[in-house]
């Protein structure tokens, strides 16, 4: 007789089996995967943070360029006034020709410096356009007001914010937790995985039946597999996971230490730049301007020589430049501080 699946089979057998991990492994693996995804998001946030810092720094540089052009234009006006004074004094044989020639040289140098400032401004606009993926000479409608406001955060608060919000610290903390989970998973390799199977047998012919009254049978089986000498291999995996966990903890401590040092240094430098800018604005610039005006009148009265007049004019120009540079350092320092913290400072 012919027997087969669909042709007078003596019995039909159906079996279903499924492999299961040891309870708890899947939950640990899911947590690890979620943290890995969060780490990737923090890395993305850090890239956005750094790009924003670059754009803000470029913006403040353009503000500085414009302010330098304005201050130098004012200096050119002062130099033109000095040139007229020396020309008049030379025509009246009150001073030597050297004073007049030196005034001409100083004016020419200032005009050349003005061109340099203009080129710098154009290049910085191009750099900002590049960061924003725009054409090199695309125009900007920028607020060109240079605002220097005191920081409203203390150093200890800034460091604490960095510990809580800096993306690299959050990444390192999650990496440490992932390595701890990896250690737990390595230890789970000591326990076996399971296999659960269910089979159903239907006996169609009497010769296939184990007993006359039995027409079908059901079997449930549970098994597990353990490789021979598995503990030797898994012991090395556990050691490797332990070393990786120690390295992750050390890396987290290092990043926190580096962040605290970076925030502290930037904060001090930024605070000093603010104090310097205020000193220039409130004291040095008014004094230097007054000194130049007095020196110009004194030169016309032959009470001082041309060198003293030039020194007074240069001091007036230098203090204005110093104010702009320290203001820019303050603004750039704020950007760097926010970058180091990983979040915006309170306004």
Coordinates of C-alpha atoms in Angstrom, one line a residue:
X1 CA 0.0 0.0 0.0
X2 CA 1.1 3.5 -0.6
X3 CA 1.2 5.9 2.3
X4 CA 2.0 9.6 2.3
X5 CA 0.9 13.0 3.5
X6 CA -2.1 13.1 1.3
X7 CA -2.5 9.5 0.3
X8 CA -3.7 7.0 2.9
X9 CA -1.2 8.3 5.5
X10 CA -1.0 6.2 8.7
X11 CA -0.7 9.3 10.9
X12 CA -0.5 13.1 10.7
X13 CA 1.9 14.9 13.0
X14 CA 2.0 18.6 13.6
X15 CA 4.7 20.4 15.6
X16 CA 5.2 24.0 16.8
X17 CA 8.4 25.1 18.5
X18 CA 9.7 28.5 19.7
X19 CA 13.0 29.6 21.2
X20 CA 13.0 31.9 24.2
X21 CA 15.8 33.8 25.8
X22 CA 16.3 33.5 29.6
X23 CA 13.7 35.9 31.3
X24 CA 15.1 39.4 31.6
X25 CA 17.6 39.4 28.7
X26 CA 15.2 40.9 26.2
X27 CA 14.3 43.8 28.6
X28 CA 18.0 44.6 29.1
X29 CA 18.6 44.5 25.3
X30 CA 15.6 46.8 24.7
X31 CA 16.9 49.3 27.3
X32 CA 20.3 49.2 25.7
X33 CA 18.9 49.9 22.3
X34 CA 16.8 52.8 23.6
X35 CA 19.8 54.4 25.2
X36 CA 21.9 53.9 22.1
X37 CA 19.2 55.8 20.1
X38 CA 19.2 58.6 22.7
X39 CA 23.0 58.8 22.5
X40 CA 22.7 59.3 18.7
X41 CA 20.2 62.1 19.3
X42 CA 22.6 63.8 21.8
X43 CA 25.3 63.6 19.2
X44 CA 22.9 65.3 16.7
X45 CA 22.1 68.0 19.2
X46 CA 25.8 68.6 19.9
X47 CA 26.4 69.1 16.1
X48 CA 23.5 71.6 16.0
X49 CA 24.9 73.3 19.1
X50 CA 28.3 73.7 17.5
X51 CA 26.9 75.0 14.2
X52 CA 24.8 77.5 16.1
X53 CA 27.9 78.7 18.0
X54 CA 29.8 79.1 14.7
X55 CA 27.0 81.2 13.2
X56 CA 26.7 83.4 16.3
X57 CA 30.5 83.9 16.4
X58 CA 30.5 84.9 12.8
X59 CA 27.6 87.3 13.4
X60 CA 29.4 89.0 16.2
X61 CA 32.6 89.2 14.0
X62 CA 30.5 91.1 11.4
X63 CA 29.3 93.5 14.1
X64 CA 32.9 94.1 15.1
X65 CA 33.9 94.7 11.5
X66 CA 31.2 97.3 11.1
X67 CA 32.1 99.0 14.3
X68 CA 35.8 99.1 13.4
X69 CA 34.9 100.7 10.1
X70 CA 32.9 103.4 11.9
X71 CA 35.6 104.1 14.5
X72 CA 38.3 104.2 11.8
X73 CA 36.2 106.6 9.8
X74 CA 36.0 108.8 12.8
X75 CA 39.8 108.5 13.2
X76 CA 40.3 109.5 9.6
X77 CA 38.2 112.6 10.2
X78 CA 40.4 113.5 13.2
X79 CA 43.5 112.9 11.1
X80 CA 42.2 115.2 8.3
X81 CA 41.6 117.8 11.0
X82 CA 45.2 117.4 12.2
X83 CA 46.5 117.6 8.7
X84 CA 44.7 120.9 8.2
X85 CA 46.1 122.2 11.4
X86 CA 49.7 121.2 10.5
X87 CA 49.3 122.6 7.0
X88 CA 48.2 126.0 8.5
X89 CA 51.0 126.0 11.0
X90 CA 53.5 125.1 8.4
X91 CA 52.3 127.8 6.0
X92 CA 52.8 130.3 8.8
X93 CA 56.3 128.9 9.5
X94 CA 55.3 127.9 13.0
X95 CA 56.2 124.2 12.6
X96 CA 58.6 122.3 10.4
X97 CA 57.5 120.5 7.2
X98 CA 58.1 117.2 9.0
X99 CA 54.9 117.7 11.0
X100 CA 52.9 118.2 7.8
X101 CA 54.4 115.2 6.0
X102 CA 53.9 112.9 9.0
X103 CA 50.3 114.0 9.2
X104 CA 49.9 113.0 5.5
X105 CA 51.4 109.6 6.1
X106 CA 49.2 109.0 9.2
X107 CA 46.1 109.8 7.1
X108 CA 47.1 107.6 4.2
X109 CA 47.8 104.7 6.6
X110 CA 44.4 105.1 8.2
X111 CA 42.7 105.2 4.8
X112 CA 44.5 102.0 3.9
X113 CA 43.4 100.5 7.2
X114 CA 39.8 101.4 6.3
X115 CA 40.1 99.4 3.1
X116 CA 41.4 96.4 5.0
X117 CA 38.5 96.6 7.5
X118 CA 36.1 96.7 4.5
X119 CA 37.7 93.6 3.0
X120 CA 37.6 91.8 6.3
X121 CA 33.9 92.6 6.6
X122 CA 33.1 91.3 3.2
X123 CA 35.1 88.1 3.9
X124 CA 33.3 87.6 7.2
X125 CA 29.9 88.0 5.5
X126 CA 30.9 85.4 3.0
X127 CA 31.9 83.1 5.8
X128 CA 28.5 83.5 7.5
X129 CA 26.8 82.8 4.2
X130 CA 28.8 79.6 3.8
X131 CA 27.7 78.5 7.3
X132 CA 24.1 79.1 6.2
X133 CA 24.5 77.5 2.8
X134 CA 23.9 80.7 0.9
X135 CA 25.6 82.4 -2.0
X136 CA 28.9 84.1 -1.0
X137 CA 27.7 87.7 -1.5
X138 CA 24.1 87.3 -0.3
X139 CA 23.1 90.4 1.6
X140 CA 22.1 90.3 5.3
X141 CA 19.5 92.4 7.2
X142 CA 21.4 92.2 10.5
X143 CA 20.8 94.1 13.7
X144 CA 24.2 95.9 13.9
X145 CA 23.8 97.1 17.5
X146 CA 26.6 96.0 19.7
X147 CA 25.0 95.1 23.1
X148 CA 27.2 94.3 26.1
X149 CA 25.1 93.2 29.0
X150 CA 26.4 91.6 32.2
X151 CA 26.0 87.8 32.5
X152 CA 23.2 86.8 34.8
X153 CA 24.6 83.5 35.9
X154 CA 27.2 82.7 38.6
X155 CA 30.2 80.4 37.9
X156 CA 28.9 77.6 40.1
X157 CA 25.5 77.8 38.4
X158 CA 27.2 77.6 35.0
X159 CA 29.2 74.5 36.0
X160 CA 26.1 72.9 37.4
X161 CA 24.2 73.6 34.2
X162 CA 27.0 72.0 32.2
X163 CA 26.9 68.9 34.3
X164 CA 23.1 68.6 33.7
X165 CA 22.9 69.7 30.1
X166 CA 26.1 69.3 28.1
X167 CA 25.5 66.7 25.4
X168 CA 28.8 65.0 25.8
X169 CA 28.3 64.4 29.5
X170 CA 24.8 63.0 28.9
X171 CA 26.2 60.7 26.1
X172 CA 29.0 59.5 28.4
X173 CA 26.5 58.8 31.2
X174 CA 24.2 56.8 28.9
X175 CA 27.3 55.0 27.6
X176 CA 28.2 54.0 31.1
X177 CA 24.7 52.7 31.7
X178 CA 24.9 50.7 28.4
X179 CA 28.2 49.2 29.5
X180 CA 26.7 48.2 32.8
X181 CA 23.8 46.6 30.9
X182 CA 26.4 44.9 28.7
X183 CA 28.0 43.4 31.8
X184 CA 24.6 42.1 33.0
X185 CA 24.0 40.6 29.6
X186 CA 27.4 38.9 29.6
X187 CA 26.6 37.4 33.0
X188 CA 23.2 36.2 31.5
X189 CA 25.2 34.1 29.1
X190 CA 25.9 31.7 32.0
X191 CA 22.2 30.8 32.1
X192 CA 20.6 28.7 29.3
X193 CA 18.1 29.8 26.6
X194 CA 15.0 27.7 26.4
X195 CA 13.0 26.0 23.7
X196 CA 9.3 25.2 24.0
X197 CA 7.7 22.8 21.6
X198 CA 4.2 21.3 21.2
X199 CA 3.3 18.5 18.9
X200 CA 0.0 17.0 17.9
X201 CA -0.2 13.5 16.4
X202 CA -3.4 12.1 14.7
X203 CA -3.4 8.3 14.1
X204 CA -5.4 7.4 11.0
X205 CA -4.8 3.7 10.8
X206 CA -5.1 1.1 13.5
X207 CA -1.6 -0.1 13.0
X208 CA -0.2 3.4 13.8
X209 CA -2.1 3.6 17.1
X210 CA -0.1 2.9 20.3
X211 CA -3.3 1.7 21.9
X212 CA -6.6 0.7 20.4
X213 CA -8.5 3.4 22.1
X214 CA -6.0 6.1 21.3
X215 CA -6.7 8.2 18.2
X216 CA -4.5 11.1 18.8
X217 CA -1.6 12.3 21.0
X218 CA -0.4 15.7 22.4
X219 CA 3.1 16.3 23.5
X220 CA 4.5 19.4 25.3
X221 CA 8.3 19.6 25.7
X222 CA 10.7 22.2 27.3
X223 CA 14.4 22.0 26.7
X224 CA 17.5 24.1 27.1
X225 CA 20.9 24.1 25.6
X226 CA 24.2 24.7 27.3
X227 CA 27.5 24.5 25.3
X228 CA 30.2 22.3 26.6
X229 CA 32.8 24.3 28.7
X230 CA 30.6 27.4 28.2
X231 CA 31.8 29.0 31.5
X232 CA 35.4 29.3 30.2
X233 CA 34.3 31.4 27.2
X234 CA 31.7 33.4 29.1
X235 CA 34.2 34.3 31.9
X236 CA 36.3 36.2 29.3
X237 CA 33.3 38.0 28.0
X238 CA 32.3 39.1 31.5
X239 CA 35.9 40.4 32.2
X240 CA 35.8 42.3 28.9
X241 CA 32.5 43.8 29.8
X242 CA 33.8 44.8 33.3
X243 CA 36.8 46.5 31.7
X244 CA 34.6 48.4 29.2
X245 CA 32.4 49.5 32.1
X246 CA 35.4 50.8 34.0
X247 CA 36.6 52.6 30.9
X248 CA 33.1 54.2 30.5
X249 CA 33.1 55.4 34.1
X250 CA 36.6 56.9 33.7
X251 CA 35.6 58.6 30.5
X252 CA 32.5 60.1 32.2
X253 CA 34.6 61.4 35.1
X254 CA 37.2 62.8 32.6
X255 CA 34.5 64.6 30.5
X256 CA 33.0 66.1 33.7
X257 CA 36.4 67.3 34.9
X258 CA 37.3 68.8 31.5
X259 CA 33.9 70.5 31.2
X260 CA 34.2 72.1 34.7
X261 CA 37.7 73.4 33.8
X262 CA 36.6 74.7 30.4
X263 CA 33.5 76.4 31.7
X264 CA 35.5 78.0 34.6
X265 CA 38.2 79.3 32.2
X266 CA 35.8 80.7 29.7
X267 CA 33.6 82.2 32.4
X268 CA 36.6 84.1 33.9
X269 CA 37.9 85.3 30.5
X270 CA 34.4 86.4 29.5
X271 CA 33.8 88.2 32.8
X272 CA 37.2 90.0 32.5
X273 CA 36.3 91.0 28.9
X274 CA 33.1 92.6 30.2
X275 CA 34.8 94.5 33.0
X276 CA 37.4 95.7 30.5
X277 CA 34.8 96.9 28.0
X278 CA 33.0 98.8 30.8
X279 CA 36.3 100.4 31.8
X280 CA 37.0 101.5 28.2
X281 CA 33.4 102.8 27.8
X282 CA 33.0 104.6 31.1
X283 CA 36.5 106.0 31.7
X284 CA 39.3 105.4 29.1
X285 CA 37.4 106.6 26.0
X286 CA 36.1 109.8 27.5
X287 CA 39.5 110.7 29.0
X288 CA 41.3 109.9 25.7
X289 CA 38.9 112.0 23.6
X290 CA 39.3 114.9 26.0
X291 CA 43.0 114.5 25.9
X292 CA 43.0 114.7 22.1
X293 CA 40.9 117.9 22.1
X294 CA 43.1 119.6 24.6
X295 CA 46.2 118.5 22.7
X296 CA 44.9 119.8 19.4
X297 CA 44.3 123.3 21.0
X298 CA 47.6 123.2 22.7
X299 CA 49.4 122.3 19.4
X300 CA 47.8 125.2 17.7
X301 CA 49.1 127.4 20.5
X302 CA 52.6 126.0 20.1
X303 CA 52.5 124.6 23.7
X304 CA 53.2 121.0 22.6
X305 CA 55.0 119.4 19.8
X306 CA 53.5 117.2 17.0
X307 CA 54.6 114.0 18.6
X308 CA 52.5 114.7 21.7
X309 CA 49.5 115.5 19.5
X310 CA 49.9 112.3 17.5
X311 CA 50.2 110.3 20.7
X312 CA 47.0 111.8 22.1
X313 CA 45.2 111.1 18.8
X314 CA 46.5 107.5 18.7
X315 CA 45.4 107.0 22.3
X316 CA 41.9 108.1 21.4
X317 CA 41.8 105.7 18.5
X318 CA 43.4 102.9 20.5
X319 CA 40.9 103.1 23.4
X320 CA 37.9 102.9 21.0
X321 CA 39.5 99.9 19.3
X322 CA 40.1 98.4 22.7
X323 CA 36.5 98.8 23.6
X324 CA 35.3 97.1 20.5
X325 CA 37.8 94.2 20.8
X326 CA 36.9 93.5 24.4
X327 CA 33.2 93.8 23.7
X328 CA 33.6 91.3 20.9
X329 CA 35.6 89.0 23.2
X330 CA 32.8 89.2 25.7
X331 CA 30.2 88.3 23.1
X332 CA 32.3 85.5 21.7
X333 CA 33.0 84.3 25.2
X334 CA 29.3 84.1 25.9
X335 CA 28.8 82.0 22.8
X336 CA 31.8 79.7 23.8
X337 CA 30.3 79.4 27.3
X338 CA 26.9 78.4 26.0
X339 CA 28.7 75.9 23.8
X340 CA 30.6 74.5 26.7
X341 CA 27.5 74.3 28.8
X342 CA 25.3 72.8 26.1
X343 CA 22.4 75.3 26.6
X344 CA 21.7 79.0 26.4
X345 CA 22.5 81.3 29.3
X346 CA 19.6 83.0 31.2
X347 CA 18.9 86.4 29.7

